Coordinates of C-alpha atoms and ligand atoms in Angstrom, one line a residue:
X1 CA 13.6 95.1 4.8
X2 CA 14.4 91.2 3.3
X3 CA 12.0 88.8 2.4
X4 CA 10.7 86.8 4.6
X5 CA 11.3 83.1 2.8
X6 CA 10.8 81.1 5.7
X7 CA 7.1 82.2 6.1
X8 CA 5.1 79.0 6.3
X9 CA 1.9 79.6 4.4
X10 CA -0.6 77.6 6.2
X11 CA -0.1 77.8 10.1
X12 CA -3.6 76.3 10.4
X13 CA -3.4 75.2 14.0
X14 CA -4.2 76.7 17.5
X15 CA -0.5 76.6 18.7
X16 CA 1.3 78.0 15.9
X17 CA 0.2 81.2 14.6
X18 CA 0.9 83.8 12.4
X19 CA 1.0 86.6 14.7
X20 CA 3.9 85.0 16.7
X21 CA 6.0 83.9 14.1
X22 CA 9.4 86.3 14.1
X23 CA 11.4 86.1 11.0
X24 CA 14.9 87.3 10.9
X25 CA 17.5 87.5 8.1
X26 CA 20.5 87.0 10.7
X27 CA 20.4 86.2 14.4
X28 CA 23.3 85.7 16.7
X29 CA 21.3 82.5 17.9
X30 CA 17.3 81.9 17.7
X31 CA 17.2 80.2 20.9
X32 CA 18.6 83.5 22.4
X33 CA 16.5 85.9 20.8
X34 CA 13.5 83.2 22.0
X35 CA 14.5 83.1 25.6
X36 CA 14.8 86.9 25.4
X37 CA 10.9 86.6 24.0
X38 CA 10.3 84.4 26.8
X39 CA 11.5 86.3 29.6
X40 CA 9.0 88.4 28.3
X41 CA 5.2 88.0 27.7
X42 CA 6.0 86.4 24.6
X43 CA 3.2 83.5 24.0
X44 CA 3.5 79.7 23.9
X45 CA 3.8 78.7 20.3
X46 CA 5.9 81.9 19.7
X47 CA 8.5 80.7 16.4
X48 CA 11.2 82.7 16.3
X49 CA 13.1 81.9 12.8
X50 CA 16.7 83.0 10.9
X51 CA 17.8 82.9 7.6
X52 CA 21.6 82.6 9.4
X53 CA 22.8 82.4 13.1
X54 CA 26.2 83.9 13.6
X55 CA 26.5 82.1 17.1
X56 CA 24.4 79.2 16.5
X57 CA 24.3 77.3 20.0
X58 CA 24.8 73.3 20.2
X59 CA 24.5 70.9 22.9
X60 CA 27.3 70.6 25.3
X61 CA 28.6 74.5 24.4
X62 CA 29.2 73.4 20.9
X63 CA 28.6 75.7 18.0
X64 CA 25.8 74.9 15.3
X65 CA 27.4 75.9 11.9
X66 CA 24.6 78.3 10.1
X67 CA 25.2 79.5 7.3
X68 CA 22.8 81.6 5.2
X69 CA 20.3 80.4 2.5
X70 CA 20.3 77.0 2.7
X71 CA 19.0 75.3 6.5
X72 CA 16.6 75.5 8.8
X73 CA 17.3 77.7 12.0
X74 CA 14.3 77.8 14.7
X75 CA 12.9 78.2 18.0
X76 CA 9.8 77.9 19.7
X77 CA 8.3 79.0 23.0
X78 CA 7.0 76.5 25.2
X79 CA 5.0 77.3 29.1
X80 CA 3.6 73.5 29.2
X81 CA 2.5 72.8 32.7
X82 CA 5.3 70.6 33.9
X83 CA 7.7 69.9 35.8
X84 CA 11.5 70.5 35.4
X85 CA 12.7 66.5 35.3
X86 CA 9.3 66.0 32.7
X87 CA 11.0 68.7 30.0
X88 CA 13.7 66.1 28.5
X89 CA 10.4 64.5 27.7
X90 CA 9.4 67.4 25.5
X91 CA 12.3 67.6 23.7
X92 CA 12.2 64.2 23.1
X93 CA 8.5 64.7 21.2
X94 CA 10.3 67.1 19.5
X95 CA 12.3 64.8 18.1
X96 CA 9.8 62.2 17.2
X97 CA 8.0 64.9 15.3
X98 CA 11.7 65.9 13.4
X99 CA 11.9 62.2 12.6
X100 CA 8.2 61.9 11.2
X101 CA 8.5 65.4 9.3
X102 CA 12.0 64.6 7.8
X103 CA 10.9 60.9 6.7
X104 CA 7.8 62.2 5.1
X105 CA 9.8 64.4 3.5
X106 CA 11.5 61.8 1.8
X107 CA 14.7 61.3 3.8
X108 CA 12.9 57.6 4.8
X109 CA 16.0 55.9 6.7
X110 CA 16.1 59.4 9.1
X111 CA 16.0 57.9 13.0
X112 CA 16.3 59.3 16.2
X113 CA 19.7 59.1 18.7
X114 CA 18.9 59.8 22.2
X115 CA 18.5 62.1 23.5
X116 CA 17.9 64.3 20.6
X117 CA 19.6 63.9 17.2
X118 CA 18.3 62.7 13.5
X119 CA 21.2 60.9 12.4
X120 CA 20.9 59.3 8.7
X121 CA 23.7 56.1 8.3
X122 CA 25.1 57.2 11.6
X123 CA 25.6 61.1 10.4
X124 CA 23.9 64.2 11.7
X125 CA 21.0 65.8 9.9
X126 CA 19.2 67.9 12.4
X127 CA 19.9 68.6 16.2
X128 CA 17.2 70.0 18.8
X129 CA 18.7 72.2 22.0
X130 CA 15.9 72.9 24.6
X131 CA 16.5 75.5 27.2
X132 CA 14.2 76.0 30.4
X133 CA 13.1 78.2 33.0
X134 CA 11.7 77.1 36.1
X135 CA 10.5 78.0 39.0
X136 CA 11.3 76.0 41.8
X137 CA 10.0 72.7 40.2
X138 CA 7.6 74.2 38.4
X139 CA 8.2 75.3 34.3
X140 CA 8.0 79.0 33.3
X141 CA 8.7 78.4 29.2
X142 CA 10.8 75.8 27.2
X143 CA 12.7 76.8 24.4
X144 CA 13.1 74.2 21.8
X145 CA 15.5 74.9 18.9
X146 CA 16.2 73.0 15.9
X147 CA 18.6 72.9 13.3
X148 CA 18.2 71.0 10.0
X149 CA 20.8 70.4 7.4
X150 CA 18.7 71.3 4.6
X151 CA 19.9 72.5 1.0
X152 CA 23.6 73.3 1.5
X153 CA 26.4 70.1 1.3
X154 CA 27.7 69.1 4.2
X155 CA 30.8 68.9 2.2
X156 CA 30.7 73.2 2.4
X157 CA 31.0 72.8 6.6
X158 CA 34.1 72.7 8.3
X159 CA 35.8 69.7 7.9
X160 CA 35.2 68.7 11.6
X161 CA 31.8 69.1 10.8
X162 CA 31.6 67.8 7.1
X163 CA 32.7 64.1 8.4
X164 CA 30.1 63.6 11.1
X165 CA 27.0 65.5 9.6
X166 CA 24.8 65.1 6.2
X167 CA 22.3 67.3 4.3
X168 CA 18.7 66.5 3.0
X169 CA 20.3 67.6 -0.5
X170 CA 23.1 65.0 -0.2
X171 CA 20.4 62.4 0.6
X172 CA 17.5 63.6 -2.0
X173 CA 19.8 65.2 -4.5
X174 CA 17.4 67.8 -4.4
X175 CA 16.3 70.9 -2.6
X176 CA 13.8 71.0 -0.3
X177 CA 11.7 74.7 1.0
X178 CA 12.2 75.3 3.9
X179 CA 8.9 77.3 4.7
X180 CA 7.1 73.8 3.7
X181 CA 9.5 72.0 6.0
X182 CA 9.0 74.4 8.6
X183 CA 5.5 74.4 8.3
X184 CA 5.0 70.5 8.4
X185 CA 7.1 70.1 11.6
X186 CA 5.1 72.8 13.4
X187 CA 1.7 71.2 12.6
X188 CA 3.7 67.1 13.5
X189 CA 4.6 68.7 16.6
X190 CA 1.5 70.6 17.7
X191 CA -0.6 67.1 17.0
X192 CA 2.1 65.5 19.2
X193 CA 1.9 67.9 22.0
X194 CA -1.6 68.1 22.4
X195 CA -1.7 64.5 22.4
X196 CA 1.6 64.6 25.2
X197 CA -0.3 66.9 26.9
X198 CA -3.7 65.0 27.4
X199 CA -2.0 61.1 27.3
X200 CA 1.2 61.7 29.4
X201 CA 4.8 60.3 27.9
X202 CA 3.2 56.7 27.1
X203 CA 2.2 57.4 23.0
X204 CA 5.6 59.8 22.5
X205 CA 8.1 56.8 23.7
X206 CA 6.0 54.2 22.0
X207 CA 6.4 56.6 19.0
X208 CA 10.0 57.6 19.7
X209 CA 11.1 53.7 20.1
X210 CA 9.5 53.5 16.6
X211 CA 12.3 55.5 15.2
X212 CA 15.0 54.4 17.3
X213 CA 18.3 52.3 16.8
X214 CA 19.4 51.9 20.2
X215 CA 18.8 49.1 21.3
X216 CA 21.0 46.3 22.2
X217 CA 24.0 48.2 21.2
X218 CA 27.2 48.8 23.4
X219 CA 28.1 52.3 23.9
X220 CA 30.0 55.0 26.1
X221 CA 27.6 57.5 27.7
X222 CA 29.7 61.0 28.3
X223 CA 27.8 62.6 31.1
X224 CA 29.1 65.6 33.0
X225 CA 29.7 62.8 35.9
X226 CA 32.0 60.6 34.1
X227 CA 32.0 57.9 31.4
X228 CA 30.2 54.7 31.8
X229 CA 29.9 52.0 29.0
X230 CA 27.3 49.2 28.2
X231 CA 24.7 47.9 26.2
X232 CA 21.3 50.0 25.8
X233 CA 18.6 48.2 27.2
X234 CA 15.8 50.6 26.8
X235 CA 14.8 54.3 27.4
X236 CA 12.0 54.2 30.3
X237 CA 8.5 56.0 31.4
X238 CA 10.4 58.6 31.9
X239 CA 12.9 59.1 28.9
X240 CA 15.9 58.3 30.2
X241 CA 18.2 55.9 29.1
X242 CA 18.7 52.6 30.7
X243 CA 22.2 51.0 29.8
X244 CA 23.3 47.1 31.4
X245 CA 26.4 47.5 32.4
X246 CA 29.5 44.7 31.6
X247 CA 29.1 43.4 35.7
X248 CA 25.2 43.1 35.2
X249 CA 24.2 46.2 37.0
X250 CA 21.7 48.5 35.7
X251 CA 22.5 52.8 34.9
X252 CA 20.1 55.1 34.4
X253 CA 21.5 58.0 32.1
X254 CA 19.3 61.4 32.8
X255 CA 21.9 63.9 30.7
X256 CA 25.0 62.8 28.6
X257 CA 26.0 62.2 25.2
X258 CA 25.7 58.6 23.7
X259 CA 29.0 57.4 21.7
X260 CA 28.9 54.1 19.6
X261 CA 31.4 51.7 20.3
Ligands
LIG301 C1 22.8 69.9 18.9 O1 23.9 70.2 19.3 O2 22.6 68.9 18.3 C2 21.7 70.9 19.0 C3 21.7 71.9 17.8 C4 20.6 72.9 17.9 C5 20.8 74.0 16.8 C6 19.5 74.9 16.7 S1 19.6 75.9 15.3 C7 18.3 76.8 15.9 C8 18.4 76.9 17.4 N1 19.2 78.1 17.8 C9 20.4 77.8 18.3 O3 21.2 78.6 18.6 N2 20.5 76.5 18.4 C10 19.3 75.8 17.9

């Protein structure tokens, strides 16, 4: 039986608690032992946690490098009453508690990419991948994962890797707990979502915007429908991305990856 080190000692809220929170040494992939859990009767504010993912999912079918004893590996179970177009919302208060966890934590020029990175001088500290099941429109659970780049160099990734991401250690020269980090996210995020789920979107993109660099610059948007370019005008009510277009015209980006040009 191992340790668990990623524990967080004070889950003092009503989301997050003690009883649901599933440690693991190695996972193929938290997200897929959480969706498993979700299938089932597990709970909202179930945390399923590992030490090391051997099959560490990304966005786009990309693999999240996860090596053991240094990062941040989780997953949480969501049933929010929403709708399916609403979740991209979620995941974007998931960010905007990332952002506020990591910044407190010292990492102050951390902001937000949309739809859901924590980039630091244009590099990749932390990367959220929510996965859904719904029923006709309606939600069954979210699963929100996160990855941090905690104690480990990014200079010890694969080199593909090492050029585009950085590590709170590179950044604070210092190592951070994890269990401390883990635990200060959870209790960012439950105040955020309780707030979500009582105020709509309006406080989250207000806060979001806060942490965003967007704006005004041109970009490519890589969408499974094709590639459009632009200049971001602004992310709307509803958390999707609004770019102007070089003829005027406005595009309204629901899904797609955002490249700086
Ligand atoms: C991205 O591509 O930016 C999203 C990365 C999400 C990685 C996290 S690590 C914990 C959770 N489990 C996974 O398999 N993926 C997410």
């Amino acid at each position: 039986m191992c340790r668990c080190v990623l524990l967080p000692d004070d889950l003092t809220g009503k989301l997050f608690l003690p009883q649901n929170y599933h440690f693991h040494a190695v996972l193929d992939s938290t997200n897929r032992e959480a969706m498993d859990l979700a299938h089932g009767d597990a709970p909202e504010g179930t945390v399923v946690v590992a030490d090391q993912q051997t099959k560490g999912r990304g966005r786009l079918g990309r693999v999240w490098v996860s090596p053991p004893g240094v990062n941040l590996y989780f997953s949480m179970i969501l049933r929010p009453p929403l709708v399916a177009r609403q979740v991209a919302q979620l995941t974007l208060l998931a960010g905007l508690a990332l952002v506020e966890t990591l910044v407190a934590a010292g990492v102050v020029e951390a902001v937000v990419k949309w739809p859901n990175d924590i980039l630091v001088h244009g590099k990749k500290l932390a990367g959220i991948l929510s996965e859904m099941v719904a029923v006709g429109e309606r939600v069954r659970f979210v699963v929100i994962g996160v990855g941090v780049n905690v104690n480990g160099h990014a200079a010890s990734f694969p080199q593909e890797v090492a050029e585009r991401a950085v590590t709170m250690v590179d950044i604070l020269c210092q190592s951070t707990d994890r269990g401390g980090l883990l635990a200060e996210f959870l209790r960012t995020f439950e105040g955020w979502y309780g707030r979500y789920l009582q105020e709509g979107f309006v406080p989250v993109r207000q806060g979001w915007l806060g942490y965003a660099r967007l704006m005004g610059q041109p970009v490519r948007v890589e969408m499974a429908s094709g590639v459009q370019t632009g200049v971001v005008l602004d992310m709307d009510e509803d958390g999707f991305l609004l770019i102007r277009q070089k003829e005027g015209e406005l595009f309204r980006v629901m899904a797609g990856d955002v490249v700086f040009i």
